[in-house]
Coordinates of C-alpha atoms and ligand atoms in Angstrom, one line a residue:
M1 CA -6.5 38.0 -0.3
V2 CA -2.8 37.1 -0.4
S3 CA -2.3 33.4 0.2
F4 CA -0.2 32.1 3.1
F5 CA 0.8 29.2 1.0
R6 CA 2.8 28.1 -2.0
S7 CA 0.8 28.3 -5.2
N8 CA 1.0 24.6 -5.8
V9 CA -0.4 23.8 -2.4
D10 CA -3.3 26.3 -3.0
A11 CA -4.0 24.7 -6.4
M12 CA -3.7 21.0 -5.4
A13 CA -6.6 18.7 -4.4
P14 CA -6.1 17.1 -1.0
Y15 CA -5.7 13.3 -0.7
V16 CA -9.0 11.8 0.4
P17 CA -8.5 8.8 2.6
G18 CA -11.2 6.2 2.8
E19 CA -13.8 6.7 5.5
Q20 CA -12.6 5.7 9.0
P21 CA -15.6 5.1 11.3
L22 CA -14.8 5.3 15.0
P23 CA -13.7 1.9 16.5
G24 CA -16.8 0.2 18.0
T25 CA -19.1 1.5 15.2
N26 CA -21.3 -1.4 14.1
I27 CA -20.1 -1.7 10.5
I28 CA -18.4 -4.2 8.3
K29 CA -15.4 -2.2 7.1
L30 CA -14.3 -3.3 3.6
N31 CA -13.1 0.0 2.3
T32 CA -9.4 0.5 3.2
N33 CA -7.8 -2.9 2.8
E34 CA -7.1 -3.6 6.4
N35 CA -6.5 -7.2 7.4
P36 CA -9.7 -8.7 8.9
Y37 CA -7.6 -10.7 11.4
P38 CA -6.0 -9.2 14.6
P39 CA -2.3 -8.5 14.8
S40 CA 0.0 -11.3 16.1
S41 CA -0.6 -11.9 19.8
K42 CA 3.2 -11.9 20.2
A43 CA 3.2 -8.4 18.9
M44 CA 0.4 -7.3 21.2
S45 CA 2.1 -8.8 24.3
V46 CA 5.0 -6.5 23.7
L47 CA 2.8 -3.6 24.8
Q48 CA 2.8 -5.0 28.4
R49 CA 6.6 -4.4 28.4
V50 CA 6.4 -0.7 27.6
D51 CA 8.0 1.1 30.5
S52 CA 8.2 4.8 31.2
E53 CA 11.9 5.0 30.5
L54 CA 11.3 3.8 26.9
L55 CA 9.0 6.8 26.5
R56 CA 11.0 9.3 28.4
R57 CA 13.9 9.0 25.9
Y58 CA 14.0 9.7 22.2
P59 CA 13.7 6.5 20.1
D60 CA 16.4 4.9 18.0
P61 CA 16.6 7.1 14.9
Y62 CA 17.2 4.0 12.7
A63 CA 14.7 1.7 14.4
N64 CA 17.4 -1.0 14.5
E65 CA 15.4 -3.6 16.5
F66 CA 12.8 -3.5 13.8
R67 CA 15.4 -3.5 10.9
Q68 CA 17.0 -6.5 12.4
A69 CA 13.7 -8.4 12.6
V70 CA 13.1 -7.5 8.9
S71 CA 16.6 -8.6 8.0
D72 CA 16.1 -12.0 9.7
A73 CA 12.6 -12.5 8.2
L74 CA 13.5 -11.5 4.6
G75 CA 17.2 -12.4 4.4
V76 CA 18.4 -8.9 3.5
P77 CA 21.2 -7.1 5.3
R78 CA 20.0 -4.6 7.9
E79 CA 21.9 -1.8 6.2
W80 CA 19.6 -2.3 3.2
I81 CA 16.5 -1.3 5.2
I82 CA 15.0 2.1 5.9
V83 CA 12.0 2.3 8.2
G84 CA 9.1 4.8 7.7
N85 CA 5.9 5.9 9.5
G86 CA 4.0 3.8 7.1
S87 CA 5.2 3.2 3.6
D88 CA 3.6 6.5 2.8
E89 CA 6.4 8.2 4.6
I90 CA 9.0 6.4 2.5
L91 CA 7.2 7.4 -0.7
N92 CA 7.2 11.0 0.6
V93 CA 10.9 11.0 1.5
L94 CA 11.7 9.4 -1.9
I95 CA 9.9 12.1 -3.9
R96 CA 11.3 14.9 -1.7
A97 CA 14.8 13.5 -2.2
C98 CA 14.7 12.9 -5.9
C99 CA 12.1 15.1 -7.7
D100 CA 11.2 18.7 -8.5
G101 CA 9.8 20.6 -11.5
A102 CA 12.6 19.3 -13.8
R103 CA 12.9 15.8 -12.3
K104 CA 9.7 14.0 -12.8
V105 CA 7.7 11.3 -11.1
V106 CA 6.3 8.8 -13.6
Y107 CA 3.7 6.1 -12.9
P108 CA 1.0 4.1 -14.7
M109 CA -2.7 4.9 -14.0
P110 CA -4.9 4.0 -12.3
T111 CA -2.9 3.4 -9.2
Y112 CA -2.4 4.6 -5.6
V113 CA -3.7 8.2 -5.7
L114 CA -1.1 9.3 -3.1
Y115 CA 1.6 9.3 -5.8
R116 CA -0.2 12.3 -7.4
T117 CA -0.7 14.1 -4.1
L118 CA 3.0 13.8 -3.0
S119 CA 4.1 15.0 -6.4
A120 CA 1.8 18.0 -6.2
I121 CA 3.1 18.9 -2.7
Q122 CA 6.8 18.8 -3.7
P123 CA 6.0 20.1 -6.4
A124 CA 7.3 17.7 -9.0
E125 CA 6.0 17.1 -12.5
A126 CA 3.8 13.9 -12.4
V127 CA 3.5 12.0 -15.6
E128 CA 0.6 9.6 -15.6
I129 CA 0.6 6.9 -18.3
P130 CA -2.6 4.9 -18.7
Y131 CA -2.4 1.1 -18.2
G132 CA -3.1 -0.9 -21.4
E133 CA -5.9 -3.3 -21.9
D134 CA -6.2 -5.7 -19.0
F135 CA -3.6 -3.7 -17.0
K136 CA -0.7 -4.4 -19.4
L137 CA 2.2 -2.4 -18.2
P138 CA 2.9 0.5 -20.6
L139 CA 6.6 -0.4 -20.6
E140 CA 7.8 1.6 -23.6
E141 CA 6.0 4.8 -22.5
L142 CA 7.4 4.5 -19.0
V143 CA 10.9 4.0 -20.4
A144 CA 10.5 6.9 -22.8
E145 CA 9.6 9.3 -19.9
N146 CA 12.6 8.2 -17.9
G147 CA 11.5 9.7 -14.6
A148 CA 13.8 10.6 -11.7
V149 CA 11.4 8.2 -9.9
T150 CA 9.2 5.6 -11.6
L151 CA 6.6 4.2 -9.3
I152 CA 4.9 0.8 -9.8
A153 CA 2.5 -0.6 -7.3
S154 CA 2.6 -4.4 -7.5
P155 CA 0.1 -5.8 -6.7
N156 CA -1.6 -2.6 -7.9
S157 CA -4.4 -0.8 -6.2
P158 CA -7.3 -0.5 -7.1
D159 CA -7.4 -3.7 -9.2
G160 CA -4.9 -6.0 -7.6
H161 CA -2.9 -7.2 -10.6
A162 CA 0.7 -8.1 -10.0
V163 CA 3.2 -6.7 -12.6
P164 CA 5.3 -9.5 -14.1
I165 CA 8.8 -9.6 -12.7
D166 CA 10.3 -9.7 -16.2
D167 CA 8.5 -6.4 -17.0
L168 CA 10.0 -4.9 -13.8
R169 CA 13.4 -6.2 -14.7
S170 CA 13.2 -4.8 -18.1
L171 CA 12.1 -1.4 -16.7
A172 CA 14.8 -1.2 -14.1
G173 CA 17.5 -2.0 -16.7
R174 CA 16.3 0.7 -19.1
L175 CA 15.7 3.6 -16.6
S176 CA 18.4 5.9 -15.5
G177 CA 16.3 7.0 -12.5
I178 CA 15.0 5.1 -9.5
L179 CA 12.4 2.3 -9.9
A180 CA 10.2 2.2 -6.8
I181 CA 8.3 -1.0 -6.5
D182 CA 5.4 -0.6 -4.1
E183 CA 4.8 -4.0 -2.6
A184 CA 2.2 -2.9 0.0
Y185 CA 0.0 -6.0 -0.9
V186 CA 2.8 -8.5 -1.6
D187 CA 1.9 -10.6 1.4
F188 CA -1.2 -11.8 -0.5
A189 CA 0.6 -12.3 -3.8
E190 CA 2.4 -15.2 -5.5
E191 CA 5.8 -13.6 -5.8
S192 CA 7.9 -10.6 -4.8
A193 CA 10.4 -8.5 -6.8
L194 CA 12.9 -8.9 -3.9
T195 CA 15.4 -10.8 -6.0
L196 CA 15.7 -7.9 -8.4
L197 CA 17.5 -5.9 -5.7
N198 CA 20.6 -8.0 -6.3
E199 CA 20.5 -7.2 -10.0
F200 CA 19.9 -3.5 -10.1
E201 CA 21.3 -0.5 -8.1
N202 CA 18.3 1.7 -9.0
I203 CA 15.5 -0.3 -7.3
I204 CA 13.8 0.4 -4.0
L205 CA 11.1 -2.0 -2.7
L206 CA 8.4 -0.6 -0.4
R207 CA 6.7 -2.7 2.1
T208 CA 4.2 -2.1 4.9
L209 CA 2.9 -3.7 8.1
S210 CA -0.6 -2.1 7.4
K211 CA -1.9 -5.0 5.3
G212 CA -0.3 -8.4 5.8
Y213 CA 0.6 -7.7 9.4
S214 CA -2.8 -6.2 10.5
L215 CA -1.0 -3.2 11.9
A216 CA -2.4 -0.2 9.9
G217 CA -2.9 1.8 13.2
L218 CA 0.8 1.4 14.2
R219 CA 2.0 3.2 11.1
L220 CA 5.1 1.2 10.1
G221 CA 6.5 0.5 6.7
F222 CA 10.0 0.1 5.2
G223 CA 12.0 0.4 2.1
I224 CA 14.7 -2.1 0.9
A225 CA 17.5 -0.9 -1.4
N226 CA 21.3 -0.9 -1.5
P227 CA 22.9 1.4 1.1
K228 CA 24.2 3.8 -1.5
L229 CA 20.6 4.6 -2.6
L230 CA 19.4 4.8 1.0
E231 CA 22.1 7.3 2.1
A232 CA 20.2 10.2 0.6
L233 CA 16.9 9.0 2.0
F234 CA 18.3 8.9 5.5
K235 CA 19.3 12.6 5.0
V236 CA 15.8 13.6 4.2
K237 CA 13.7 11.6 6.7
D238 CA 12.8 13.0 10.1
S239 CA 15.4 11.8 12.6
Y240 CA 12.9 10.3 15.0
N241 CA 10.3 9.1 12.6
I242 CA 9.6 5.8 14.2
D243 CA 8.3 5.9 17.8
A244 CA 9.7 3.4 20.3
I245 CA 6.5 1.5 20.7
A246 CA 6.0 1.0 16.9
C247 CA 9.6 -0.3 16.7
M248 CA 9.1 -2.9 19.4
V249 CA 5.7 -4.1 18.3
G250 CA 6.6 -4.1 14.6
A251 CA 9.7 -6.2 15.4
A252 CA 7.7 -8.8 17.3
A253 CA 5.1 -9.0 14.5
M254 CA 7.9 -9.4 11.9
R255 CA 9.3 -12.3 14.0
D256 CA 6.0 -14.1 14.0
Q257 CA 6.0 -15.1 10.3
V258 CA 4.0 -18.3 11.0
Y259 CA 1.0 -16.3 12.1
I260 CA 1.4 -13.8 9.2
Q261 CA 1.5 -16.7 6.7
E262 CA -1.6 -18.2 8.3
C263 CA -3.6 -15.0 8.0
A264 CA -2.5 -14.4 4.4
Q265 CA -3.5 -18.0 3.5
K266 CA -7.0 -17.4 4.9
V267 CA -7.4 -14.1 3.1
K268 CA -6.3 -15.7 -0.2
S269 CA -8.7 -18.5 0.1
S270 CA -11.6 -16.1 1.1
R271 CA -10.6 -13.9 -1.9
T272 CA -11.2 -16.9 -4.3
K273 CA -14.6 -17.6 -2.7
L274 CA -15.7 -14.0 -2.7
A275 CA -14.7 -13.5 -6.3
L276 CA -16.8 -16.5 -7.3
S277 CA -19.9 -15.3 -5.4
L278 CA -19.6 -11.8 -6.9
K279 CA -19.3 -13.3 -10.4
Q280 CA -22.4 -15.3 -9.7
L281 CA -24.2 -12.1 -8.9
G282 CA -23.3 -10.7 -12.3
F283 CA -20.4 -8.5 -11.2
K284 CA -17.3 -8.3 -13.4
V285 CA -14.4 -9.1 -11.1
W286 CA -10.7 -8.4 -11.9
N287 CA -8.1 -10.9 -11.0
S288 CA -6.4 -9.9 -7.8
Q289 CA -3.3 -10.9 -6.0
A290 CA -4.1 -8.4 -3.2
N291 CA -6.5 -8.4 -0.3
F292 CA -9.2 -6.7 -2.3
L293 CA -11.2 -7.1 -5.4
L294 CA -12.1 -4.5 -8.1
V295 CA -15.6 -5.2 -9.3
Q296 CA -18.0 -3.7 -11.7
P297 CA -21.7 -4.2 -10.8
L298 CA -24.4 -4.3 -13.5
Q299 CA -26.1 -1.5 -11.5
Q300 CA -24.8 2.0 -10.9
A301 CA -21.7 1.5 -8.6
E302 CA -22.3 4.7 -6.6
T303 CA -25.9 3.5 -5.8
V304 CA -24.7 0.1 -4.7
Y305 CA -22.0 1.7 -2.5
Q306 CA -24.6 4.0 -0.9
K307 CA -27.1 1.1 -0.3
L308 CA -24.4 -1.1 1.2
K309 CA -23.4 1.7 3.5
S310 CA -26.9 2.2 4.7
R311 CA -27.0 -1.5 5.5
G312 CA -23.8 -1.3 7.5
I313 CA -21.2 -2.3 5.0
L314 CA -18.5 0.1 3.8
V315 CA -16.8 -0.5 0.5
R316 CA -14.6 1.9 -1.5
Y317 CA -16.1 4.0 -4.3
F318 CA -13.8 6.3 -6.2
F319 CA -15.2 9.5 -7.8
Q320 CA -12.7 9.2 -10.5
P321 CA -13.0 8.9 -14.3
G322 CA -12.6 5.3 -15.3
L323 CA -13.4 4.0 -11.8
D324 CA -16.7 5.6 -11.1
D325 CA -18.6 2.6 -12.4
K326 CA -16.6 0.2 -10.1
L327 CA -16.1 -0.6 -6.4
R328 CA -13.1 -1.8 -4.6
I329 CA -14.0 -4.4 -1.9
T330 CA -11.6 -5.5 0.8
V331 CA -11.6 -9.2 1.4
G332 CA -13.0 -9.7 4.9
T333 CA -13.4 -12.9 6.9
D334 CA -15.6 -15.6 5.3
E335 CA -18.4 -14.5 7.6
Q336 CA -18.1 -10.8 6.7
N337 CA -18.0 -11.7 3.0
Q338 CA -21.1 -13.9 3.3
T339 CA -23.0 -11.0 4.9
L340 CA -21.9 -8.8 2.0
I341 CA -23.1 -11.3 -0.5
D342 CA -26.4 -11.7 1.4
K343 CA -27.0 -7.9 1.4
L344 CA -26.0 -7.6 -2.2
T345 CA -28.4 -10.4 -3.1
D346 CA -31.2 -8.6 -1.3
L347 CA -30.6 -5.2 -2.8
L348 CA -29.9 -6.2 -6.3
Ligands
LIG1 C1 -0.4 0.8 -3.0 C2 -0.2 1.3 -1.7 N1 1.0 1.7 -1.2 C3 1.2 2.2 0.0 C4 0.1 2.3 0.9 C5 0.4 2.9 2.2 O1 0.6 2.0 3.2 P1 1.0 2.5 4.7 O2 -0.2 2.3 5.5 O3 2.2 1.7 5.0 O4 1.4 4.0 4.6 C6 -1.1 1.9 0.5 C7 -2.3 2.0 1.4 O5 -3.4 1.8 1.2 C8 -1.3 1.4 -0.8 O6 -2.6 1.0 -1.2

């Protein structure tokens, strides 16, 4: 039968998101790196102010209220910010704007699987370079490929390591294309690459409200780069990509930095405790600056994943070469983490 679709779409594997049980399901959900704490109450109270006029009209195409809140919180000019329906949308727009069969996407592996999916949809050639021992950045290989876009997640998923700023600086200086630094998990890390934006015209930083701000359901992310770089991305993005409610709620969350820092601090301290408990159970645990831990159990990872699931705890198992003997566990509250440890102790 003749296909309705482009051959690359027929040939590609779909992105498989982590399982999302219905809200209210009695499960401890440690599989998609959501924040265990609720969103800022100041952000939630904005919902009471939503009136019908706000919804009757199209929203602000630039989400300026939210951009201004980001500008105030991070000290970057508003014109340096582009807002997306999750940082996934910014990644999508970036690849659509920059890449095709002759202009490649380059990234180290393993990393966020969506980079491969978005490249396959475009289609753009995706060059995947394995990370070195202990997640050392393959700097020379990345430079040699000189992609139209080089993507580095820092902290990286699924292991949580942060790429040293000096490596990112060196990469940016030696690439002629764009270096996109995906800081989805930066709210739990020691440092950000934000200062590099003043040094290089070819860097875009990607951030999200899905992790540090407990707003994964709102779908709000943003990119920070100089306005010259953003000009092309504004041409490619949907005009009304951010709905009016997301813009208001996101702005209020961004203004509540005290609460965000408080939650991040709790997650970081739980991360340390959880890593220790898992090590005591014989797991190998990678150092993480994110809100999750990559671990390798002594037992078969898939079996541990299944057994935890049947006991009401969801963690992430990747059917992927190099990862199929490991699990990625989101850091929950201390109480959730203790339940995880108790169940693991039982079943191991
Ligand atoms: C490395 C990385 N980047 C980006 C995202 C996407 O975040 P958002 O919810 O803002 O689309 C994720 C989500 O899990 C991620 O792990």
